[in-house]
Short mmCIF file of C-alpha atoms in Angstrom, two decimals:
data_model
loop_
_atom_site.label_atom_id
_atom_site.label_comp_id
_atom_site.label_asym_id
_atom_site.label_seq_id
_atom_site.Cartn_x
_atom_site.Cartn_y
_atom_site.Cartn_z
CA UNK A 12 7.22 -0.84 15.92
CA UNK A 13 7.77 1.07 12.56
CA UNK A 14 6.13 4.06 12.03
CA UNK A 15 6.31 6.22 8.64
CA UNK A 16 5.44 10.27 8.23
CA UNK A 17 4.17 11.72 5.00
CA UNK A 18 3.47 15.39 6.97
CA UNK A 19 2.30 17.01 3.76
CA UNK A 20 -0.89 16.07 3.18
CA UNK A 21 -1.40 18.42 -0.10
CA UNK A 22 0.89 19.86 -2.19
CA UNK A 23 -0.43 21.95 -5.43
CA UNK A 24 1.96 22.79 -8.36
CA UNK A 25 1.66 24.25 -11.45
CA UNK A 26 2.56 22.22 -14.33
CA UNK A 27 6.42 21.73 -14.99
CA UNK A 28 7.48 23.11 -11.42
CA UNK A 29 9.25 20.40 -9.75
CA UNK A 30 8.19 18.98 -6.72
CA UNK A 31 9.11 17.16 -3.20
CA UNK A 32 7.46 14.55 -1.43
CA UNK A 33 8.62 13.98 1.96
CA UNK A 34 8.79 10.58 3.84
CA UNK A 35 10.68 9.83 7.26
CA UNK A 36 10.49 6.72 8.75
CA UNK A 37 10.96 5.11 12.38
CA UNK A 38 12.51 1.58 12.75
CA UNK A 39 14.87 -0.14 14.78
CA UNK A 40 15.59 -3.43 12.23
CA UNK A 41 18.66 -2.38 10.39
CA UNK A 42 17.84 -4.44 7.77
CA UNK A 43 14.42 -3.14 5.46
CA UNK A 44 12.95 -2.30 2.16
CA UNK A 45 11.16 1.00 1.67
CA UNK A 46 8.60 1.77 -1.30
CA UNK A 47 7.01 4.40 -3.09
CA UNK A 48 3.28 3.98 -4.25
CA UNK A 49 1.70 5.85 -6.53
CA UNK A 50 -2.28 6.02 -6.48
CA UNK A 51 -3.90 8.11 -9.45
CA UNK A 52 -8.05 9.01 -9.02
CA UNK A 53 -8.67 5.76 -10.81
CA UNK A 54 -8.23 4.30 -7.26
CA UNK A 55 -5.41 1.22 -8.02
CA UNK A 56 -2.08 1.01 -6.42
CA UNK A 57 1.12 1.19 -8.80
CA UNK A 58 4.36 0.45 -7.42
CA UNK A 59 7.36 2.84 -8.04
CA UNK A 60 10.10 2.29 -6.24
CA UNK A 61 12.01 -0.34 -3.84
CA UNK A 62 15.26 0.56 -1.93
CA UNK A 63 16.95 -1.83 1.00
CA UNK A 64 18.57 -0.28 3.57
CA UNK A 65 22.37 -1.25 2.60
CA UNK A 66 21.81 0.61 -0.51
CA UNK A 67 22.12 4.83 -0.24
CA UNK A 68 22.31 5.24 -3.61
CA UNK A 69 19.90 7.90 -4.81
CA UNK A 70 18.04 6.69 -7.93
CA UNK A 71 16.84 8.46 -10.97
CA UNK A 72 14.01 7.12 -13.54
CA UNK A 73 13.06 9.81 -16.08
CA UNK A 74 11.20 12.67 -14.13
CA UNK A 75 10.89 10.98 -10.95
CA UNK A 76 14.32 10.92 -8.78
CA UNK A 77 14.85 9.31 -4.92
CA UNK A 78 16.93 10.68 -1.78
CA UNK A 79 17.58 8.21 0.39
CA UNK A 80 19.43 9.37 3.87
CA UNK A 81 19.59 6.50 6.62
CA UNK A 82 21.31 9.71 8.80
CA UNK A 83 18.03 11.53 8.86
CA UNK A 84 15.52 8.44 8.05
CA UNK A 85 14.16 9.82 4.94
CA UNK A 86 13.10 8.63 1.54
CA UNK A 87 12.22 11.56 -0.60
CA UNK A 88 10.65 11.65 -3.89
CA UNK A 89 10.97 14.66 -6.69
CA UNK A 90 9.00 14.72 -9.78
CA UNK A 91 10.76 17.36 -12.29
CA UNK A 92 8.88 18.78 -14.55
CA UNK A 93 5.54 17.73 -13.15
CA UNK A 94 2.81 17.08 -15.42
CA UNK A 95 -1.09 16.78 -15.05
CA UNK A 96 -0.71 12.89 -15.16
CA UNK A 97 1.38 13.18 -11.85
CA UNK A 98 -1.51 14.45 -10.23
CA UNK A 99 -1.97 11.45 -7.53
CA UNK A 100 -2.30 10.36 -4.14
CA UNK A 101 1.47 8.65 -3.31
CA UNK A 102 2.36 6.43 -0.60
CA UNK A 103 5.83 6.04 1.09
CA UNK A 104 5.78 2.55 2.72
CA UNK A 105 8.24 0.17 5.03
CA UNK A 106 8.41 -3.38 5.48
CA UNK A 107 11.19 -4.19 8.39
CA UNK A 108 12.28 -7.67 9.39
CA UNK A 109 9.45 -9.81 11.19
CA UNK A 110 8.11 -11.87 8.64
CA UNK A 111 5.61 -11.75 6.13
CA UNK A 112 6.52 -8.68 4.21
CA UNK A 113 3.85 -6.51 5.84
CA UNK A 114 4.05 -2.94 4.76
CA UNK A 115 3.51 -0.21 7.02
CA UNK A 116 2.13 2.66 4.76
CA UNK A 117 2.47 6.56 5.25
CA UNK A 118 -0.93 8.40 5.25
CA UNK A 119 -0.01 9.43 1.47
CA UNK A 120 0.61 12.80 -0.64
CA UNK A 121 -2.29 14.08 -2.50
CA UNK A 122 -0.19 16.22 -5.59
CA UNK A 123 -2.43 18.05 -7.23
CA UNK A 124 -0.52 19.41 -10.68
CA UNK A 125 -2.72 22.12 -12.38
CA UNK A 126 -2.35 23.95 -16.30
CA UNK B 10 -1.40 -12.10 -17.28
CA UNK B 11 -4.19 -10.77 -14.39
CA UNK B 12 -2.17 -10.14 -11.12
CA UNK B 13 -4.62 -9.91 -8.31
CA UNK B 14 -7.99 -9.91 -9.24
CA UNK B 15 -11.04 -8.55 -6.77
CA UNK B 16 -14.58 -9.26 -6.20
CA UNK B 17 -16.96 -7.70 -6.11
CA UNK B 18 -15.79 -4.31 -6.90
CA UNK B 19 -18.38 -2.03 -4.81
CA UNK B 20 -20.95 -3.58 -2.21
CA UNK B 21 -23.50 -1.96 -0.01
CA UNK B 22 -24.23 -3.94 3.34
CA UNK B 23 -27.09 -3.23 5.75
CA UNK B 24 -25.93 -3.73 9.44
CA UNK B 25 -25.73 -6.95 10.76
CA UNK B 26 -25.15 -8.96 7.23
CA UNK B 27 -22.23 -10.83 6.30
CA UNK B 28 -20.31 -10.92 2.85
CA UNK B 29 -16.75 -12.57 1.62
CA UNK B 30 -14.51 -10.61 -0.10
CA UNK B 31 -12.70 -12.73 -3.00
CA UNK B 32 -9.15 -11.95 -3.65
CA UNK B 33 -7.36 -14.31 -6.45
CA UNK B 34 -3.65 -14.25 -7.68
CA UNK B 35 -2.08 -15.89 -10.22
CA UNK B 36 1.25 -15.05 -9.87
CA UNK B 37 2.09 -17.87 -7.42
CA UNK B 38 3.18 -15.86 -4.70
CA UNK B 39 3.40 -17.42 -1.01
CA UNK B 40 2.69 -13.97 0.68
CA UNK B 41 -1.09 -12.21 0.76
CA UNK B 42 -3.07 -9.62 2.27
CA UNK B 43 -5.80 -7.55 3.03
CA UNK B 44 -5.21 -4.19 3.44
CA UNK B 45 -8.25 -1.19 4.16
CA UNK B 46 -7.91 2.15 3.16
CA UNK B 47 -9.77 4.76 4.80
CA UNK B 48 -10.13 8.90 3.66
CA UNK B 49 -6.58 10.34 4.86
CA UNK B 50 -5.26 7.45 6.78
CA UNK B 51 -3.08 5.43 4.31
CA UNK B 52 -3.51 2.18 4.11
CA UNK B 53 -3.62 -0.28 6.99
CA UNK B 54 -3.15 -4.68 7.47
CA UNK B 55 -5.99 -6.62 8.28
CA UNK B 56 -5.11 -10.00 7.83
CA UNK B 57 -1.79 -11.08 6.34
CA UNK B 58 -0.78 -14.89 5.14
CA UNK B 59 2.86 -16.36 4.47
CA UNK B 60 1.65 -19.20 2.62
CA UNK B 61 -1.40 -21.80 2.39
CA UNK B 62 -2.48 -22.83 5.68
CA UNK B 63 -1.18 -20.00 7.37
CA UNK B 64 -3.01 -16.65 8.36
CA UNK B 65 -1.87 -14.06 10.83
CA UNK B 66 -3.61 -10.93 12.44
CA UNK B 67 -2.56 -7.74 11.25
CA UNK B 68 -2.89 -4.32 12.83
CA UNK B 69 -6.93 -3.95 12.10
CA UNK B 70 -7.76 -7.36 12.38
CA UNK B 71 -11.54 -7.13 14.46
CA UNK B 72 -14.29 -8.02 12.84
CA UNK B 73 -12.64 -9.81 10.14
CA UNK B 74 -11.33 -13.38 9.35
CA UNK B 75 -9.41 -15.10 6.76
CA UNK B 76 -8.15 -18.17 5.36
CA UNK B 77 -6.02 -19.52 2.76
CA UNK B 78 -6.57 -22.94 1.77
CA UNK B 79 -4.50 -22.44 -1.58
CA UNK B 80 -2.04 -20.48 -2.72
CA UNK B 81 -3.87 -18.33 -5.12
CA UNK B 82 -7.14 -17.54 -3.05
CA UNK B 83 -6.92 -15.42 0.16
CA UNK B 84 -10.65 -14.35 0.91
CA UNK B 85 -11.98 -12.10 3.68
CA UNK B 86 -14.73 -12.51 5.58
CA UNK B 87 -16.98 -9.87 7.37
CA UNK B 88 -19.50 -11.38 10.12
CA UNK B 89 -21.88 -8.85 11.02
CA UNK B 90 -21.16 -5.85 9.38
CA UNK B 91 -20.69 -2.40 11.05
CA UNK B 92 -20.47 0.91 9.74
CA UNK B 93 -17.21 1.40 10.97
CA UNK B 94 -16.14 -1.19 8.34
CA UNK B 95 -17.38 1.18 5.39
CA UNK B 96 -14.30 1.44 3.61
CA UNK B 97 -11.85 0.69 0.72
CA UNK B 98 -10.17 -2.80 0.75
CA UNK B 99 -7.62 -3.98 -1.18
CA UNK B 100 -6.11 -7.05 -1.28
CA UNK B 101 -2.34 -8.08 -2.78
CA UNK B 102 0.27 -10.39 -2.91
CA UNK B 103 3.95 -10.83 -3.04
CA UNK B 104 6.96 -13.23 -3.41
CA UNK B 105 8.70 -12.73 -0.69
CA UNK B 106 10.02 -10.07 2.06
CA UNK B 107 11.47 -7.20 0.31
CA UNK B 108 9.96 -7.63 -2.76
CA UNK B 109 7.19 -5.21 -4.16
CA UNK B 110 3.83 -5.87 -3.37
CA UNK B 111 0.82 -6.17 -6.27
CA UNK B 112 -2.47 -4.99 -5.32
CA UNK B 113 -5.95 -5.50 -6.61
CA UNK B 114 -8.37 -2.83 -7.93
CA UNK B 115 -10.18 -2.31 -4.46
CA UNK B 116 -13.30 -3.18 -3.20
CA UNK B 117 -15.27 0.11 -2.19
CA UNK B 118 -17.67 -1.41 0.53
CA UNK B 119 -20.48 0.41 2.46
CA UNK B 120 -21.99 -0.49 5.53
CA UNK B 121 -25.64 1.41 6.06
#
């Protein structure tokens, strides 16, 4: 079964700190994808971020920057320089071999990024 | 181009009644789904398909059906509608395992 823990459920910032959103995940495929989500108050899902598990490289895109460590299961996310826009509910997610792509989601981040 | 396309977008249900949740792509993906999302519990697989003709339970799958009679239609179907079902449904698509998924606006459905 795969299993994936956002434990912060809040996190508030002021604008331009930098920020850390957890995710840890339970598998036992060695082969998967993980995914970041981002879901802003307007309610629709945006996709951020795909990494497969052969692939440790940590990734960078502008303000947003991923950790992936198989050693400790975890696929972090930092925003630098967080702005009021970031302010979101995001989603770590895992899709393991099986068929059909299914994603098992995290319970999601609410960042809250304030003036 | 659309993507995944929802209707309707909000619904109120009295107990007992039945709707269908439409879900459209036009992106020509084999892979859909419905997912519901309820207040602090990410979101979670109702029904899941792999390709026209073929529709497989997810990990919420009571009270629900499916089918998929074409690739670009995937709609859901509540029977008798519970309040346990009040929630936020989304439904999406992809290409193939390991590829990112596309979701729909959401359908935020109430059951009174």
């Amino acid at each position: 079964a795969q299993k994936v823990t956002q434990a912060q459920t809040e996190i508030s910032v002021v604008e331009k700190e930098d920020v850390t959103l957890d995710c840890v995940y339970e598998t036992r495929d060695t082969t998967y994808y993980l995914f970041w989500y981002k879901q802003p108050p307007s309610g629709e899902l945006v996709f951020l971020i795909r990494r497969n598990s052969f692939d440790e490289q940590n990734e960078i895109s502008g303000r947003y920057s991923w950790n992936f460590q198989k050693s400790t299961s975890s696929f972090n996310f930092t925003i630098t320089a967080s702005q009021v826009v970031d302010s979101a509910v995001y989603f770590c997610a895992l899709s393991a071999t099986g068929g059909g792509n299914k994603l098992t989601f995290g319970t999601g981040t609410q960042l809250k990024v304030e003036l | 181009n659309a993507g995944v396309t929802q209707t309707p977008k909000f619904r109120i249900l009295k107990i007992g009644q039945s709707m269908t949740l439409q879900c459209t792509q036009d992106m020509n993906h084999n892979y859909m789904y419905w997912y519901r999302q309820d207040p602090g519990m990410g979101l979670k697989l109702i029904y899941y398909s792999v390709g026209a003709g073929i529709t497989d339970k997810g990990e919420v799958p009571n009270g629900y059906n499916v089918s998929r009679s074409t690739t670009e239609d995937f709609p859901l179907r509540l029977e008798l509608a519970a309040p346990s079902q009040t929630s936020v449904y989304f439904c999406a698509s992809s290409a193939g395992w390991g590829t990112e998924a596309f979701f729909g606006q959401g359908t935020r459905l109430t059951v009174v």
